[in-house]
Coordinates of C-alpha atoms in Angstrom, one line a residue:
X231 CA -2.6 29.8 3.0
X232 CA -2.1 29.1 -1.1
X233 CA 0.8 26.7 -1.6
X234 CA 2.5 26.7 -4.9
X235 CA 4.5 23.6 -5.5
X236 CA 4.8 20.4 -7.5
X237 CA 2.2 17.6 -7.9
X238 CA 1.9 14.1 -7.0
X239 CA -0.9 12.3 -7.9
X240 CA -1.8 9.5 -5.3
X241 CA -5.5 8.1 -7.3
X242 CA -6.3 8.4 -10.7
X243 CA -8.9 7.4 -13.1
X244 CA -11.1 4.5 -12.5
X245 CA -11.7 2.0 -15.0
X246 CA -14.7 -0.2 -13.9
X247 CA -15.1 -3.1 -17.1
X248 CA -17.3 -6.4 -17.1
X249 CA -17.2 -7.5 -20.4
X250 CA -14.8 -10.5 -19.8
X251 CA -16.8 -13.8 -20.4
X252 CA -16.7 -17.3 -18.2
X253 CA -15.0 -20.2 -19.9
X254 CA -11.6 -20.8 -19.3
X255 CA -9.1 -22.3 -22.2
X256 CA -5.8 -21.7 -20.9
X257 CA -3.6 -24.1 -18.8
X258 CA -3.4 -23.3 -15.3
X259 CA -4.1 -25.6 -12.2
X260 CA -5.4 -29.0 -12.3
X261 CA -7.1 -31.5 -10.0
X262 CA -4.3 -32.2 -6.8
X263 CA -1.3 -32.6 -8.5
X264 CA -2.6 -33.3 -11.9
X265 CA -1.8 -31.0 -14.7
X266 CA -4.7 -29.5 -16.8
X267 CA -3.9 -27.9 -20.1
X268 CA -7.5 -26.5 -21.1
X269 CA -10.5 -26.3 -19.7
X270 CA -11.9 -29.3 -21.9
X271 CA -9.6 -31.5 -20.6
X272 CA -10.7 -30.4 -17.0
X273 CA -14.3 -31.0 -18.1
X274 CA -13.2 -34.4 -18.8
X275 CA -11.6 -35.4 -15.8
X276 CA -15.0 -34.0 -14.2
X277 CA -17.0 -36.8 -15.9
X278 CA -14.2 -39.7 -15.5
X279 CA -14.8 -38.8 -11.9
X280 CA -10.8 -38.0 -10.9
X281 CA -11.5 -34.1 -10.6
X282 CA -11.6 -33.4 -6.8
X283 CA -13.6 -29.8 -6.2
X284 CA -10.3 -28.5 -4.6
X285 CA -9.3 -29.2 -7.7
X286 CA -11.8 -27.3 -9.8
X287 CA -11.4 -24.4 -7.5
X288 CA -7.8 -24.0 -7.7
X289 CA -7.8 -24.0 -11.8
X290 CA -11.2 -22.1 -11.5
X291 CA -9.2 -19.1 -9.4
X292 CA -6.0 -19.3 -11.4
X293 CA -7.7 -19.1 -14.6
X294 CA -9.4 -16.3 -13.1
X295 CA -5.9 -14.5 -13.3
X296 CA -5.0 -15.2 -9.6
X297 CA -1.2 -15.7 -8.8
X298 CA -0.5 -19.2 -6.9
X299 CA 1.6 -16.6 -4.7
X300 CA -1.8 -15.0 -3.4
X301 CA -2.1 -18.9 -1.9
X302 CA 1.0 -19.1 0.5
X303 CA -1.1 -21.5 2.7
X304 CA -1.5 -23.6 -0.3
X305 CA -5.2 -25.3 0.0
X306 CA -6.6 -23.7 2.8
X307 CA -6.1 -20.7 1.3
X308 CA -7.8 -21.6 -2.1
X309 CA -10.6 -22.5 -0.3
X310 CA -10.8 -19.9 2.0
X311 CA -10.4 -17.1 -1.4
X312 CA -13.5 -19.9 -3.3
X313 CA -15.7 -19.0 -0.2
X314 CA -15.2 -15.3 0.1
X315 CA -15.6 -14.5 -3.3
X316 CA -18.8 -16.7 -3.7
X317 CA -17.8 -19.6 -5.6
X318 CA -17.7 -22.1 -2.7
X319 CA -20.2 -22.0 -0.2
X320 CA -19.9 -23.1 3.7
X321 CA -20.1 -26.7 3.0
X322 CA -17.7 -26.7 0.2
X323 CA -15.7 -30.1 1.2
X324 CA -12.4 -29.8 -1.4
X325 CA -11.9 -34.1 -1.1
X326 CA -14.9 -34.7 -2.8
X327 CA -15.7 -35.4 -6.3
X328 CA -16.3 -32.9 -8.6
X329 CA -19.2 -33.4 -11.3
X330 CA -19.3 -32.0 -14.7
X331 CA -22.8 -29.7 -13.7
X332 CA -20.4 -28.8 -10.5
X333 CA -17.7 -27.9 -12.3
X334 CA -19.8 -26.0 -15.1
X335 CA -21.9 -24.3 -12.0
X336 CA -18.6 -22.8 -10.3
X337 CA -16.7 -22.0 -13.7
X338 CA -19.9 -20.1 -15.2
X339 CA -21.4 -18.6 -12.1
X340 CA -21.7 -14.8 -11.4
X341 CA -19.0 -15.0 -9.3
X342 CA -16.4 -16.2 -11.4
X343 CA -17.3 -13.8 -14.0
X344 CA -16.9 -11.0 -11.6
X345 CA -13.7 -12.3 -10.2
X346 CA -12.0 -12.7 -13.5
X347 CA -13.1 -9.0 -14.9
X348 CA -11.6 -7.9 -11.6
X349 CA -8.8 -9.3 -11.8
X350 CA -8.2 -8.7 -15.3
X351 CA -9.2 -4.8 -15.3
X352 CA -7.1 -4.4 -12.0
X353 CA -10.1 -3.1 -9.7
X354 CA -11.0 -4.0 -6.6
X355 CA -13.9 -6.2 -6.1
X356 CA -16.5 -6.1 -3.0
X357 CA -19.1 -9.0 -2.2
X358 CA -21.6 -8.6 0.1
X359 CA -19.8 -5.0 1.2
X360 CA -16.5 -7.0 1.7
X361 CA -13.1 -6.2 -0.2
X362 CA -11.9 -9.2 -1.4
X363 CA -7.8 -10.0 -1.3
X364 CA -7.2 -10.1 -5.1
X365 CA -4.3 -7.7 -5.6
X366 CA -0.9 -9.3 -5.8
X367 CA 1.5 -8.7 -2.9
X368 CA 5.0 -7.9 -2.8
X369 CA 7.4 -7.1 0.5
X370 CA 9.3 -3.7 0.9
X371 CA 11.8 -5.2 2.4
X372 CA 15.2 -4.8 -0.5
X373 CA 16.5 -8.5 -1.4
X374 CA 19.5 -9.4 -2.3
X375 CA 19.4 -7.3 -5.4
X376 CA 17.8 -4.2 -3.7
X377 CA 14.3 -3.2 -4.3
X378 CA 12.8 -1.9 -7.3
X379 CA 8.7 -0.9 -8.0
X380 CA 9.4 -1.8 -10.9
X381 CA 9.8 -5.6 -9.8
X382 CA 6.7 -4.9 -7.5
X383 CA 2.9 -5.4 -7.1
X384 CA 2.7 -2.7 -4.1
X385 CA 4.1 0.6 -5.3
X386 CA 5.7 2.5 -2.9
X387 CA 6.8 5.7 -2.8
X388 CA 7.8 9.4 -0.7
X389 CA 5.7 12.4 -1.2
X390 CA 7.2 15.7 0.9
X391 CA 3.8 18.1 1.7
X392 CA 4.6 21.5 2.8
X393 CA 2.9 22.8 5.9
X394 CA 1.8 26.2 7.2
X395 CA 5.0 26.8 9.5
X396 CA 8.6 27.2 9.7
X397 CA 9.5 25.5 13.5
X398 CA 13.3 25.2 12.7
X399 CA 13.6 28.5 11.6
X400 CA 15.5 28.1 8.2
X401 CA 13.4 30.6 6.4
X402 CA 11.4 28.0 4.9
X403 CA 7.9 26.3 5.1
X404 CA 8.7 22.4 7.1
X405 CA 7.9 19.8 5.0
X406 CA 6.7 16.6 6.1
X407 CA 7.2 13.5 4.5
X408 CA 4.4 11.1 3.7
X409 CA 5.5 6.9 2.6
X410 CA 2.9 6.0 0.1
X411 CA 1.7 2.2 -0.5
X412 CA -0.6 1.4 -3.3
X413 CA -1.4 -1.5 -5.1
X414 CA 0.0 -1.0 -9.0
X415 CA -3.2 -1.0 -10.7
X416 CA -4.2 2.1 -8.5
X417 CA -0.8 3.6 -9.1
X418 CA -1.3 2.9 -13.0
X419 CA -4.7 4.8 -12.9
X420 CA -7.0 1.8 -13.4
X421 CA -9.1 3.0 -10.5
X422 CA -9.1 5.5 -7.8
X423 CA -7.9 4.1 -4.3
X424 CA -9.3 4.6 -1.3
X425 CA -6.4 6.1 1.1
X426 CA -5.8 5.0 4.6
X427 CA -4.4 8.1 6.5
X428 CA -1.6 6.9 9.4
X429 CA -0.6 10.0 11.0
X430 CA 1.4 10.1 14.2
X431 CA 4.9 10.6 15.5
X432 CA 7.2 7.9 15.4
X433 CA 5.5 6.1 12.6
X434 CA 9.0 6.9 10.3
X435 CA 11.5 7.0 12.2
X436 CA 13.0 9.0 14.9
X437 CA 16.2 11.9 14.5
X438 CA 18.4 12.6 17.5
X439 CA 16.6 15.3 19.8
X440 CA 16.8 17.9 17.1
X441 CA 21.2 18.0 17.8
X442 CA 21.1 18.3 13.7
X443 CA 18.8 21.0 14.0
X444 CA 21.1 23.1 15.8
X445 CA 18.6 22.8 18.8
X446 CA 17.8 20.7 21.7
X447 CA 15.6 19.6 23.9
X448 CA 18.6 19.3 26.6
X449 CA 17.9 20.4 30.3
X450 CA 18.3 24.2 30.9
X451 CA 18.7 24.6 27.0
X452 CA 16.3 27.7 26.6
X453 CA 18.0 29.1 23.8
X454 CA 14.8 28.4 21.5
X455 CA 12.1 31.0 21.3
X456 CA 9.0 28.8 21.0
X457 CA 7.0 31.5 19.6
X458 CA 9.3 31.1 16.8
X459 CA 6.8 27.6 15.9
X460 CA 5.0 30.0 14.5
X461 CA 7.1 31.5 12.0
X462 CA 5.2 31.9 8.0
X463 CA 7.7 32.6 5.5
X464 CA 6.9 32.8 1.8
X465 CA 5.6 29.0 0.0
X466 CA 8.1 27.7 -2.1
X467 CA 7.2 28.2 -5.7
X468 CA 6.6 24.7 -8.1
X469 CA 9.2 24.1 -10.4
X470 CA 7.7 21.3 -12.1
X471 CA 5.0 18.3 -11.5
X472 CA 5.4 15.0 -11.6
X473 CA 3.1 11.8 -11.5
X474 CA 2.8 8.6 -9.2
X475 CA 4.9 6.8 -11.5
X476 CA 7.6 9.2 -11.9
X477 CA 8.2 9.7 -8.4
X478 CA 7.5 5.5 -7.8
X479 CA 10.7 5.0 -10.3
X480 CA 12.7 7.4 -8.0
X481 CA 11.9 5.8 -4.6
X482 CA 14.7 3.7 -2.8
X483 CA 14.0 1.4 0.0
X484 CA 16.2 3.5 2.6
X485 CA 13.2 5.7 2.6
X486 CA 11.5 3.5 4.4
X487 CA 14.1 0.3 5.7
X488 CA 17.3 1.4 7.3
X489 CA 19.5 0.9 9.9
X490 CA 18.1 1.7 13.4
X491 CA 20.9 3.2 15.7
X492 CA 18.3 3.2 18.9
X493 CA 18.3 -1.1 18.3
X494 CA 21.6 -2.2 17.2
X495 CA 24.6 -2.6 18.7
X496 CA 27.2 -5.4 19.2
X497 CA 24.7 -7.5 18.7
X498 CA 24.8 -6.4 14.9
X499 CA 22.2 -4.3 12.9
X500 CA 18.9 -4.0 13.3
X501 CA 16.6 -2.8 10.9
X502 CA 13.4 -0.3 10.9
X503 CA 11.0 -0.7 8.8
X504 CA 8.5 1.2 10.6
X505 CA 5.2 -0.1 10.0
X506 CA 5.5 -1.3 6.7
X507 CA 3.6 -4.2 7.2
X508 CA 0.7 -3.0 9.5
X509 CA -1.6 -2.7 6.3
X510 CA -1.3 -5.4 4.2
X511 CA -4.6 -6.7 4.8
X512 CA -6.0 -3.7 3.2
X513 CA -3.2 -3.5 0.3
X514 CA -4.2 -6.9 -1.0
X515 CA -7.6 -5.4 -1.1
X516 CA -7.3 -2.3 -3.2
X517 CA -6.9 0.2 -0.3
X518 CA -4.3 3.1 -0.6
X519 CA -2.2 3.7 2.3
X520 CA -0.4 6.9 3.5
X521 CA 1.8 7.2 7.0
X522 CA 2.6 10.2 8.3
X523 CA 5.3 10.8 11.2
X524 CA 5.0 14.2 11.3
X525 CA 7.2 17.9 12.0
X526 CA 10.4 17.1 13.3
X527 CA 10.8 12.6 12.5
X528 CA 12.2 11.2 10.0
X529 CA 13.1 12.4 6.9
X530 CA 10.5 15.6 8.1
X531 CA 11.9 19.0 8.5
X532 CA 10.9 21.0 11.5
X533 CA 10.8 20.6 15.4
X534 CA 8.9 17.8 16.7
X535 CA 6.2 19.1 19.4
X536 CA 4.2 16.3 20.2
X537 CA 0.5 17.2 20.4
X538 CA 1.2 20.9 20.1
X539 CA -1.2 22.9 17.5
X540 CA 1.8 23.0 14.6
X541 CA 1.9 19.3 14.7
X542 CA -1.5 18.5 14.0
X543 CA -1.9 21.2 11.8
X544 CA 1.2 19.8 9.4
X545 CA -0.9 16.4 9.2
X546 CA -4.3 18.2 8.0
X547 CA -1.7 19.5 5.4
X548 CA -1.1 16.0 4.3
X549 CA -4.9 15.7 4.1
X550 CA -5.6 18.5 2.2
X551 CA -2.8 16.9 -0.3
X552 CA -4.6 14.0 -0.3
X553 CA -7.9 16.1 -0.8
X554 CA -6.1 17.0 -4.3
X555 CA -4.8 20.5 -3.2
X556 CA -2.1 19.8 -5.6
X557 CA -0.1 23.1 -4.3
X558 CA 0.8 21.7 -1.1
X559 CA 3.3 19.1 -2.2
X560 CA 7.2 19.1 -3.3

């Protein structure tokens, strides 16, 4: 069945660059503790023998563009990060000294070079078949001041895909409602992310047996014609289209974090934020990710038949949005 509706682009163009050349000059990290303002005076340390090579790594992977945020652990991490990219290998020991040829050897190696374009053009970077964790992170969760993607590394956003079927019965086509996480150089079009697909009930958020619905799941309540599932009224018709951006600067964090009424209590509040946090291993690493709760949760229209033919069918609708059937979205 044609959809006609708005747009929402989740990947873009990709922009793969290596032109950016080894040889760092501005002030970043220096040996433990020790502040480095350019990359001569780091060479010099190396021959006066006080650079450590936890030293050299840390400016080495800051210089590279790296955030000392991406390093939460603080030195295991920047050793860990050396190693998977290439730059260390197994029997990197971050105590000992760093020589000048050491230092030159990590700085200038294939690696680095490949790191620092990476970083720089805002793509993802595999070695040896592995995604390495180079893309800034930054939590869902609102602060103080709320949340904003504009403030954020992760962009994060609510797409609304129209399905084949009408369950509630309103004359319309359900739509389903798809959270989007993606790191910002994906959302800005830099390159074209590869989408993890979540798609089950529950995943965002639950409504209240379908009372608002003006049906129920209730014993003896049979006053819902199931063959009504089936119902195909007309597709709504696209009044516009708008990009990842656009609908990124609309996006509130109560689409996602709220008040759960199932978990609070006296006790106070407790807040849902459904599996926000499940992927960030693969957000740090360029991936795309897309959850899906289905007909009837959360901020879906429709009845919620778990495991029935309408409810898998509405999530291949969010796959064939994701396939760039631009018609099914609105």
């Amino acid at each position: 069945m044609k959809k006609r509706a708005a747009s929402l682009a989740l990947v873009l163009s990709m922009i793969l660059s290596f032109t950016c050349q080894a040889g760092a000059v501005d002030a970043n990290s220096g040996d433990d503790g020790q502040q480095v303002s350019t990359y001569a005076a780091l060479e010099a340390s190396a021959q006066s023998g006080g650079l450590t090579k936890l030293g050299a790594v840390k400016y080495i992977l800051l210089d590279c563009g790296m955030k000392t945020t991406q390093f939460p652990s603080g030195d295991s991490d920047y050793i860990a990060m050396a190693k998977s990219v290439g730059i260390a290998d197994d029997k990197f020991d971050g105590s000992a000294a760093c020589s000048l040829e050491e230092l030159n050897t990590m700085a200038n190696s294939t690696e680095a070079v490949n790191l620092r374009n990476a970083v720089k053009n805002g793509t993802p970077l595999f070695v040896d078949g592995v995604a390495q964790p180079i893309f800034p992170y930054t939590s869902g969760v609102p602060t103080e001041d709320g949340y904003s993607n504009d403030n954020s590394d992760i962009i994060r956003y609510s797409v609304y895909v129209e399905t084949n079927y009408d369950t509630d019965g309103d004359g319309k086509l359900d739509l389903v409602k798809a959270l989007v996480q993606l790191p910002r150089a994906a959302a800005e079009g830099k390159y074209k992310a590869a989408a993890i697909y979540d798609a089950r009930p529950y995943i965002t958020g639950c409504t209240d047996n379908g009372d608002d619905r003006k049906f129920t799941y209730k014993k003896d309540d049979l006053g819902y014609d199931l063959n009504s599932l089936y119902a195909q009224p007309n597709a709504r018709q696209a009044e516009g289209e708008a990009g990842t951006m656009e609908a990124a600067a609309k996006a509130k964090a109560d689409e996602w974090y709220y008040v759960s009424p199932y978990e609070s209590g006296s006790w106070g509040d407790f807040y849902d934020y459904e599996d926000l946090d499940w992927y960030d291993y693969f957000l740090v690493r360029g991936y795309a990710v897309v959850e899906v709760g289905g007909l009837g949760t959360r901020g879906s229209e429709g009845l919620e038949t778990c495991g029935a033919d309408v409810e898998t069918d509405a999530f291949k609708c969010v796959v064939e949005w994701l396939a760039k059937d631009s018609t099914r979205t609105a």
